[in-house]
Amino acid sequence: MTRIATKKQREADAARRALMALMGGRPAYGASKETCGEWWTMVNRLGEVREREGAQAVVTVVEALKRAHPRIAEMMAGAETGGARIVPISAEELRAKQFAPPKWAVRGIVPAGLTILAGAPKMGKSWLCFDLAIAVARGGSVLGGVEVEQGSVLYLALEDNERRLRQRLDKLLEGGPTPPGLDFLCMDHGVPRLDEGGKEQIAWWLDEHPDARMVIVDTLVKFKARPRLGSGVYDQDNDSVQPLLQLASQRGVPLVVVHHTRKAGASDALEQINGSFGLSGGVDNVLVLKRERLRADAVLAVIGRDIEDKELALSWDAASARWSIAGDAAAVRLSQGQEAILVVLRQAGRAMTARGVWTLMEPDDPELTYNAVKLRMHRMARDGLLAAADGKYSIPLAPQ
């Protein structure tokens, strides 16, 4: 069997994080007698040392304590195990083990584990998260009919204040009742960063809400740990998500972090996420919200370890401030492309060559190529949507 972190080990972890913060010149946010246990007296006194003499004095004292007390050295190295040995699980045991079905927040889109939701600024990511949070807390469906599993939700809206949260709630609820079990932490509340007590804030909320179904961190850049001195970009990105990945895995809860995409576009959704592969490769699932000109309002790319990869076309309704699924992205792209060709032919009222159609379409979509229009019209003729004769295409008089 494998070892599970004991209360003693969690206290050592909390003390180590607190001391690392003090040694870095930062307050030990989230540290208390309850979180640090037997280490609290030392942490508290070193906090006073930092206030009186600065971070370097804390470093000097900690180094001296490590030399004098092996157990403190083990704790600072992350080796505080309380004498427990980690025993591997055999293949036979693993195959015989029974696992509970994975939890979902949004069926087929947001499963248990750590998920990144990335998109360009002002893309509507926060509106999407808000809608998901309300739907999960209330139960029912979201995105125009996708089933959710009801449960408590914690939303860390780290770029919003209470006033803006209230405005968004009023907009989305449309005068309806407030869903129970929906809690917020925002910029008005002084939420500490991940390594300064932020992770413990989420853990405490999860302890108090055994029915928790989703946690949202909006945005990652406001919550992630400050980079370690001398660490590379990959390590920094990986460090920013690993504690959340562990927390989501240990608690079996869907945890969504909101992030930005790069300015320059890329064909692969994973490459569109701002940062190195230490970020996208360090999570369980990835959602990329991207807008495509003259296509569906947006496309949501869904990529994950425990979910089927897919691209969903989304429609934005400004009146209700909600996204809804319009269908499979590939199908929506094709149907919109077909409709644009049919519109040109209807307005012309005559048969046209593919180049003639493309010439009329190109001003509205500069990225559209002649070859793409020619191939599409060829396929439409093959499928009976167009009539073809002498190199020209027209709308058939009767369905073929």
Coordinates of C-alpha atoms in Angstrom, one line a residue:
M1 CA 0.0 0.0 0.0
T2 CA 1.1 3.6 -0.5
R3 CA 1.7 6.2 2.2
I4 CA -0.8 9.0 2.7
A5 CA 0.4 12.3 4.2
T6 CA -0.3 12.4 7.9
K7 CA -1.3 15.4 9.9
K8 CA 2.3 15.5 11.2
Q9 CA 3.7 15.6 7.6
R10 CA 1.2 18.3 6.6
E11 CA 2.3 20.4 9.5
A12 CA 6.0 20.0 8.5
D13 CA 5.1 21.0 4.9
A14 CA 3.3 24.1 6.2
A15 CA 6.2 25.1 8.4
R16 CA 8.7 24.6 5.6
R17 CA 6.6 26.9 3.3
A18 CA 6.3 29.5 6.0
L19 CA 10.1 29.5 6.7
M20 CA 10.9 29.7 2.9
A21 CA 8.6 32.7 2.7
L22 CA 10.3 34.4 5.7
M23 CA 13.8 33.7 4.2
G24 CA 12.6 35.3 1.0
G25 CA 11.6 38.4 2.8
R26 CA 7.8 37.7 2.6
P27 CA 5.3 37.3 5.4
A28 CA 4.3 33.8 6.2
Y29 CA 0.7 34.1 5.1
G30 CA -1.6 31.3 6.2
A31 CA 0.9 30.0 8.9
S32 CA -0.7 29.4 12.3
K33 CA -0.6 27.0 15.2
E34 CA -3.3 24.9 13.5
T35 CA -1.3 24.6 10.2
C36 CA 2.2 24.3 11.6
G37 CA 1.5 22.3 14.8
E38 CA 4.7 21.7 16.8
W39 CA 6.7 23.9 14.5
W40 CA 4.6 27.0 15.1
T41 CA 6.7 28.4 18.0
M42 CA 9.8 28.4 15.8
V43 CA 8.0 29.8 12.8
N44 CA 6.4 32.6 14.9
R45 CA 9.7 33.6 16.5
L46 CA 11.4 33.7 13.1
G47 CA 8.6 35.9 11.9
E48 CA 9.5 38.3 14.6
V49 CA 13.2 38.1 13.6
R50 CA 12.3 39.0 10.0
E51 CA 10.3 42.0 11.2
R52 CA 13.1 43.3 13.4
E53 CA 16.2 42.3 11.5
G54 CA 15.2 41.4 7.9
A55 CA 15.2 38.2 5.8
Q56 CA 19.0 37.7 5.9
A57 CA 18.8 37.3 9.7
V58 CA 16.2 34.6 9.3
V59 CA 18.4 32.8 6.8
T60 CA 21.3 32.9 9.2
V61 CA 19.2 31.5 12.1
V62 CA 17.6 28.8 10.0
E63 CA 21.0 27.6 8.7
A64 CA 22.3 27.4 12.3
L65 CA 19.2 25.5 13.4
K66 CA 19.6 23.0 10.6
R67 CA 23.2 22.3 11.6
A68 CA 22.3 21.9 15.3
H69 CA 19.1 19.9 14.8
P70 CA 19.0 17.1 12.1
R71 CA 15.2 16.9 12.4
I72 CA 14.9 20.6 11.4
A73 CA 17.3 19.9 8.5
E74 CA 15.1 17.1 7.4
M75 CA 12.0 19.2 7.6
M76 CA 13.5 22.0 5.5
A77 CA 14.7 19.4 3.0
G78 CA 11.1 18.1 2.7
A79 CA 12.1 14.8 4.3
E80 CA 9.9 14.9 7.3
T81 CA 8.2 11.5 7.1
G82 CA 7.5 10.6 10.7
G83 CA 9.2 7.3 10.2
A84 CA 6.8 6.1 7.6
R85 CA 8.2 4.0 4.7
I86 CA 6.7 4.4 1.2
V87 CA 5.7 1.0 0.0
P88 CA 5.1 0.5 -3.7
I89 CA 1.8 -1.1 -4.8
S90 CA 2.1 -4.3 -6.9
A91 CA 0.4 -4.8 -10.2
E92 CA -1.8 -7.5 -8.7
E93 CA -2.9 -5.2 -5.9
L94 CA -3.5 -2.4 -8.4
R95 CA -5.7 -4.5 -10.7
A96 CA -7.7 -5.8 -7.7
K97 CA -8.3 -2.3 -6.3
Q98 CA -11.7 -0.7 -6.7
F99 CA -11.9 3.0 -7.6
A100 CA -14.9 5.3 -7.2
P101 CA -16.1 6.8 -10.5
P102 CA -14.3 10.1 -11.3
K103 CA -16.1 13.2 -10.4
W104 CA -17.2 15.7 -13.0
A105 CA -18.1 19.3 -12.8
V106 CA -19.2 19.5 -16.4
R107 CA -19.8 16.2 -18.2
G108 CA -17.3 15.6 -20.9
I109 CA -15.5 18.9 -20.5
V110 CA -14.4 19.5 -16.9
P111 CA -13.5 16.2 -15.0
A112 CA -11.7 15.8 -11.6
G113 CA -8.1 16.9 -11.7
L114 CA -6.4 20.2 -12.7
T115 CA -7.7 21.9 -15.9
I116 CA -6.2 25.0 -17.6
L117 CA -8.7 27.2 -19.4
A118 CA -6.8 29.5 -21.7
G119 CA -7.9 32.3 -24.0
A120 CA -7.0 35.7 -25.2
P121 CA -7.7 38.7 -22.9
K122 CA -11.4 39.9 -23.1
M123 CA -12.3 36.7 -24.8
G124 CA -15.1 35.9 -22.3
K125 CA -13.2 33.3 -20.1
S126 CA -14.4 34.8 -16.8
W127 CA -18.0 34.9 -18.1
L128 CA -17.7 31.2 -19.0
C129 CA -16.2 30.4 -15.6
F130 CA -18.9 32.4 -13.8
D131 CA -21.6 30.5 -15.8
L132 CA -20.0 27.1 -15.0
A133 CA -19.8 28.0 -11.3
I134 CA -23.4 29.0 -11.1
A135 CA -24.6 26.0 -13.0
V136 CA -22.6 23.5 -10.9
A137 CA -23.7 25.1 -7.6
R138 CA -27.3 25.1 -8.8
G139 CA -27.3 21.8 -10.7
G140 CA -28.8 21.1 -14.1
S141 CA -27.0 22.1 -17.3
V142 CA -24.8 24.7 -18.8
L143 CA -23.6 25.7 -22.3
G144 CA -27.0 25.1 -23.7
G145 CA -27.6 21.7 -22.4
V146 CA -24.5 20.0 -21.1
E147 CA -25.1 18.1 -17.8
V148 CA -23.3 19.2 -14.7
E149 CA -22.9 17.5 -11.3
Q150 CA -24.2 19.6 -8.5
G151 CA -22.0 20.6 -5.6
S152 CA -20.3 23.4 -3.7
V153 CA -18.1 25.7 -5.7
L154 CA -15.2 28.0 -4.7
Y155 CA -14.4 30.8 -7.2
L156 CA -11.1 32.7 -6.6
A157 CA -11.8 35.8 -8.7
L158 CA -8.4 37.4 -8.2
E159 CA -8.9 40.2 -10.8
D160 CA -12.3 41.3 -9.6
N161 CA -13.7 43.1 -6.6
E162 CA -17.0 42.4 -4.8
R163 CA -18.8 45.1 -6.7
R164 CA -18.0 43.5 -10.1
L165 CA -18.8 40.0 -8.8
R166 CA -22.2 41.3 -7.7
Q167 CA -22.8 42.8 -11.1
R168 CA -22.0 39.6 -12.9
L169 CA -24.1 37.5 -10.5
D170 CA -27.1 39.8 -11.2
K171 CA -26.5 39.6 -14.9
L172 CA -26.3 35.8 -15.1
L173 CA -29.0 35.0 -12.5
E174 CA -31.5 37.2 -14.4
G175 CA -33.5 37.9 -11.2
G176 CA -33.5 34.2 -10.2
P177 CA -32.6 32.8 -6.8
T178 CA -29.0 32.7 -5.6
P179 CA -27.6 29.2 -5.8
P180 CA -26.5 27.8 -2.4
G181 CA -22.9 26.5 -2.1
L182 CA -21.3 29.2 -4.3
D183 CA -18.4 31.0 -2.5
F184 CA -16.1 33.7 -3.7
L185 CA -12.6 35.0 -2.8
C186 CA -11.6 38.1 -4.6
M187 CA -9.0 40.9 -4.7
D188 CA -10.8 42.7 -1.8
H189 CA -10.0 39.7 0.5
G190 CA -6.2 39.8 0.3
V191 CA -5.8 36.2 -1.0
P192 CA -2.2 35.0 -0.6
R193 CA -0.2 33.5 -3.4
L194 CA 0.0 29.7 -3.8
D195 CA 3.2 29.3 -1.8
E196 CA 2.3 31.9 0.8
G197 CA -0.8 30.2 2.1
G198 CA -3.1 30.2 -1.0
K199 CA -3.0 26.5 -1.3
E200 CA -4.0 26.1 2.4
Q201 CA -6.9 28.5 1.8
I202 CA -8.3 26.2 -0.8
A203 CA -7.6 23.1 1.3
W204 CA -9.4 24.6 4.3
W205 CA -12.5 25.3 2.1
L206 CA -12.4 21.8 0.8
D207 CA -12.3 20.5 4.4
E208 CA -15.4 22.4 5.2
H209 CA -17.3 21.4 2.0
P210 CA -17.2 17.6 1.5
D211 CA -19.7 18.1 -1.3
A212 CA -17.2 20.3 -3.2
R213 CA -17.6 19.8 -7.0
M214 CA -15.4 22.6 -8.4
V215 CA -12.7 25.2 -7.6
I216 CA -11.9 28.0 -10.0
V217 CA -8.7 30.1 -9.9
D218 CA -9.0 33.2 -12.1
T219 CA -6.3 33.9 -13.0
L220 CA -3.1 31.8 -12.6
V221 CA -0.8 34.7 -12.9
K222 CA -2.3 36.4 -9.8
F223 CA -2.0 33.2 -7.8
K224 CA 1.1 31.3 -8.8
A225 CA 4.2 31.1 -6.6
R226 CA 6.9 33.6 -7.3
P227 CA 9.7 32.1 -9.3
R228 CA 12.6 30.4 -7.5
L229 CA 15.9 32.2 -7.9
G230 CA 17.9 30.6 -10.7
S231 CA 15.1 28.4 -12.0
G232 CA 14.4 28.1 -15.7
V233 CA 11.2 28.9 -17.5
Y234 CA 10.1 25.3 -17.7
D235 CA 10.7 24.7 -14.0
Q236 CA 8.9 28.0 -13.1
D237 CA 5.9 27.0 -15.2
N238 CA 5.8 23.5 -13.7
D239 CA 6.2 24.9 -10.2
S240 CA 3.2 27.1 -10.8
V241 CA 0.8 24.2 -11.3
Q242 CA 2.3 21.2 -9.5
P243 CA 0.9 22.1 -6.0
L244 CA -2.6 22.5 -7.5
L245 CA -2.3 19.3 -9.5
Q246 CA -1.4 17.4 -6.3
L247 CA -4.3 19.1 -4.4
A248 CA -6.8 18.3 -7.1
S249 CA -5.6 14.7 -7.3
Q250 CA -5.6 14.1 -3.5
R251 CA -9.1 15.6 -3.1
G252 CA -10.6 14.2 -6.3
V253 CA -12.1 17.5 -7.2
P254 CA -12.2 19.4 -10.5
L255 CA -9.9 22.5 -10.2
V256 CA -9.8 25.0 -13.1
V257 CA -7.2 27.7 -13.5
V258 CA -7.6 30.5 -16.0
H259 CA -4.7 31.6 -18.1
H260 CA -3.9 33.5 -21.2
T261 CA -2.9 32.4 -24.7
R262 CA 0.0 33.8 -26.8
K263 CA -0.4 36.8 -29.0
A264 CA 0.9 35.0 -32.0
G265 CA -1.4 32.2 -33.2
A266 CA -0.4 28.5 -33.4
S267 CA -2.2 25.6 -35.1
D268 CA -1.9 23.3 -32.0
A269 CA -4.1 24.3 -29.0
L270 CA -1.3 23.3 -26.5
E271 CA 1.1 25.6 -28.3
Q272 CA -1.3 28.5 -27.9
I273 CA -1.1 28.6 -24.2
N274 CA 1.2 31.4 -22.9
G275 CA 4.3 29.7 -21.4
S276 CA 6.4 26.6 -21.8
F277 CA 5.3 23.0 -22.0
G278 CA 6.0 22.9 -18.3
L279 CA 2.6 24.5 -17.9
S280 CA 0.4 22.6 -20.4
G281 CA 2.2 19.3 -19.7
G282 CA 1.9 19.7 -16.0
V283 CA -1.9 19.6 -15.9
D284 CA -4.5 16.9 -16.5
N285 CA -6.7 18.7 -19.0
V286 CA -6.5 21.8 -21.2
L287 CA -9.4 24.0 -22.5
V288 CA -8.4 26.6 -25.1
L289 CA -11.0 29.2 -26.0
K290 CA -10.2 30.7 -29.4
R291 CA -12.1 33.0 -31.7
E292 CA -12.0 32.5 -35.5
R293 CA -13.0 35.2 -37.9
L294 CA -16.2 34.6 -39.9
R295 CA -16.7 31.3 -38.2
A296 CA -18.5 30.3 -35.0
D297 CA -18.2 33.0 -32.3
A298 CA -15.5 30.8 -30.7
V299 CA -14.1 27.3 -30.6
L300 CA -13.4 25.5 -27.4
A301 CA -10.6 23.0 -27.8
V302 CA -10.9 20.2 -25.2
I303 CA -7.8 18.1 -24.5
G304 CA -7.3 15.8 -21.6
R305 CA -6.0 12.6 -20.0
D306 CA -9.4 11.4 -19.0
I307 CA -11.6 13.0 -21.6
E308 CA -12.0 12.6 -25.3
D309 CA -10.2 15.3 -27.3
K310 CA -12.6 17.5 -29.3
E311 CA -13.3 20.9 -30.6
L312 CA -16.7 22.5 -29.8
A313 CA -18.1 25.5 -31.6
L314 CA -19.5 28.1 -29.2
S315 CA -22.0 30.9 -29.7
W316 CA -22.0 34.1 -27.6
D317 CA -25.2 35.7 -26.5
A318 CA -24.5 39.2 -25.4
A319 CA -27.9 39.8 -23.9
S320 CA -27.5 36.9 -21.4
A321 CA -23.7 37.0 -21.3
R322 CA -23.6 33.3 -21.9
W323 CA -21.7 30.9 -24.1
S324 CA -23.6 27.9 -25.6
I325 CA -22.4 25.0 -27.7
A326 CA -23.4 25.3 -31.4
G327 CA -22.0 21.8 -32.3
D328 CA -18.8 20.1 -33.3
A329 CA -16.4 22.8 -34.5
A330 CA -15.5 21.1 -37.8
A331 CA -19.2 20.7 -38.7
V332 CA -20.0 24.3 -37.9
R333 CA -17.0 25.5 -39.9
L334 CA -18.1 23.5 -42.9
S335 CA -21.7 24.6 -42.8
Q336 CA -20.7 28.2 -42.4
G337 CA -18.3 27.9 -45.4
Q338 CA -21.0 26.3 -47.5
E339 CA -23.5 29.0 -46.6
A340 CA -21.1 31.8 -47.6
I341 CA -20.7 30.2 -51.0
L342 CA -24.5 29.8 -51.4
V343 CA -25.0 33.4 -50.5
V344 CA -22.7 34.6 -53.2
L345 CA -24.3 32.3 -55.8
R346 CA -27.9 33.4 -54.8
Q347 CA -26.9 37.1 -55.0
A348 CA -25.3 36.6 -58.4
G349 CA -28.3 34.6 -59.8
R350 CA -26.1 32.8 -62.3
A351 CA -23.4 30.1 -62.5
M352 CA -19.9 31.1 -61.5
T353 CA -16.5 29.7 -61.5
A354 CA -14.8 28.9 -58.1
R355 CA -12.4 31.8 -58.7
G356 CA -15.3 34.2 -59.3
V357 CA -16.9 33.1 -56.1
W358 CA -13.6 33.4 -54.2
T359 CA -13.1 37.0 -55.6
L360 CA -16.4 38.1 -54.0
M361 CA -15.7 36.3 -50.7
E362 CA -12.1 37.4 -50.2
P363 CA -12.7 41.0 -49.1
D364 CA -14.7 39.7 -46.0
D365 CA -12.2 37.0 -45.2
P366 CA -8.6 37.8 -46.4
E367 CA -7.3 34.5 -44.9
L368 CA -9.5 32.5 -47.2
T369 CA -7.6 31.0 -50.1
Y370 CA -8.7 30.3 -53.7
N371 CA -7.8 26.6 -53.3
A372 CA -9.9 26.3 -50.2
V373 CA -13.0 27.7 -52.0
K374 CA -12.4 25.5 -55.1
L375 CA -12.1 22.4 -53.0
R376 CA -15.2 23.2 -50.9
M377 CA -17.3 23.9 -54.1
H378 CA -16.0 20.6 -55.6
R379 CA -17.2 18.7 -52.5
M380 CA -20.5 20.6 -52.4
A381 CA -21.1 19.5 -56.0
R382 CA -20.1 15.9 -55.1
D383 CA -22.6 16.0 -52.3
G384 CA -25.4 17.4 -54.4
L385 CA -25.4 20.9 -52.9
L386 CA -24.2 22.5 -56.1
A387 CA -24.7 21.8 -59.8
A388 CA -21.4 21.8 -61.8
A389 CA -21.1 22.2 -65.6
D390 CA -18.3 23.5 -67.9
G391 CA -16.2 24.6 -64.9
K392 CA -19.0 26.7 -63.3
Y393 CA -21.2 26.1 -60.3
S394 CA -24.8 27.0 -59.6
I395 CA -27.5 26.3 -57.1
P396 CA -29.5 23.2 -58.3
L397 CA -33.1 23.8 -59.1
A398 CA -34.1 20.8 -57.1
P399 CA -32.4 18.9 -54.3
Q400 CA -30.0 16.3 -55.6

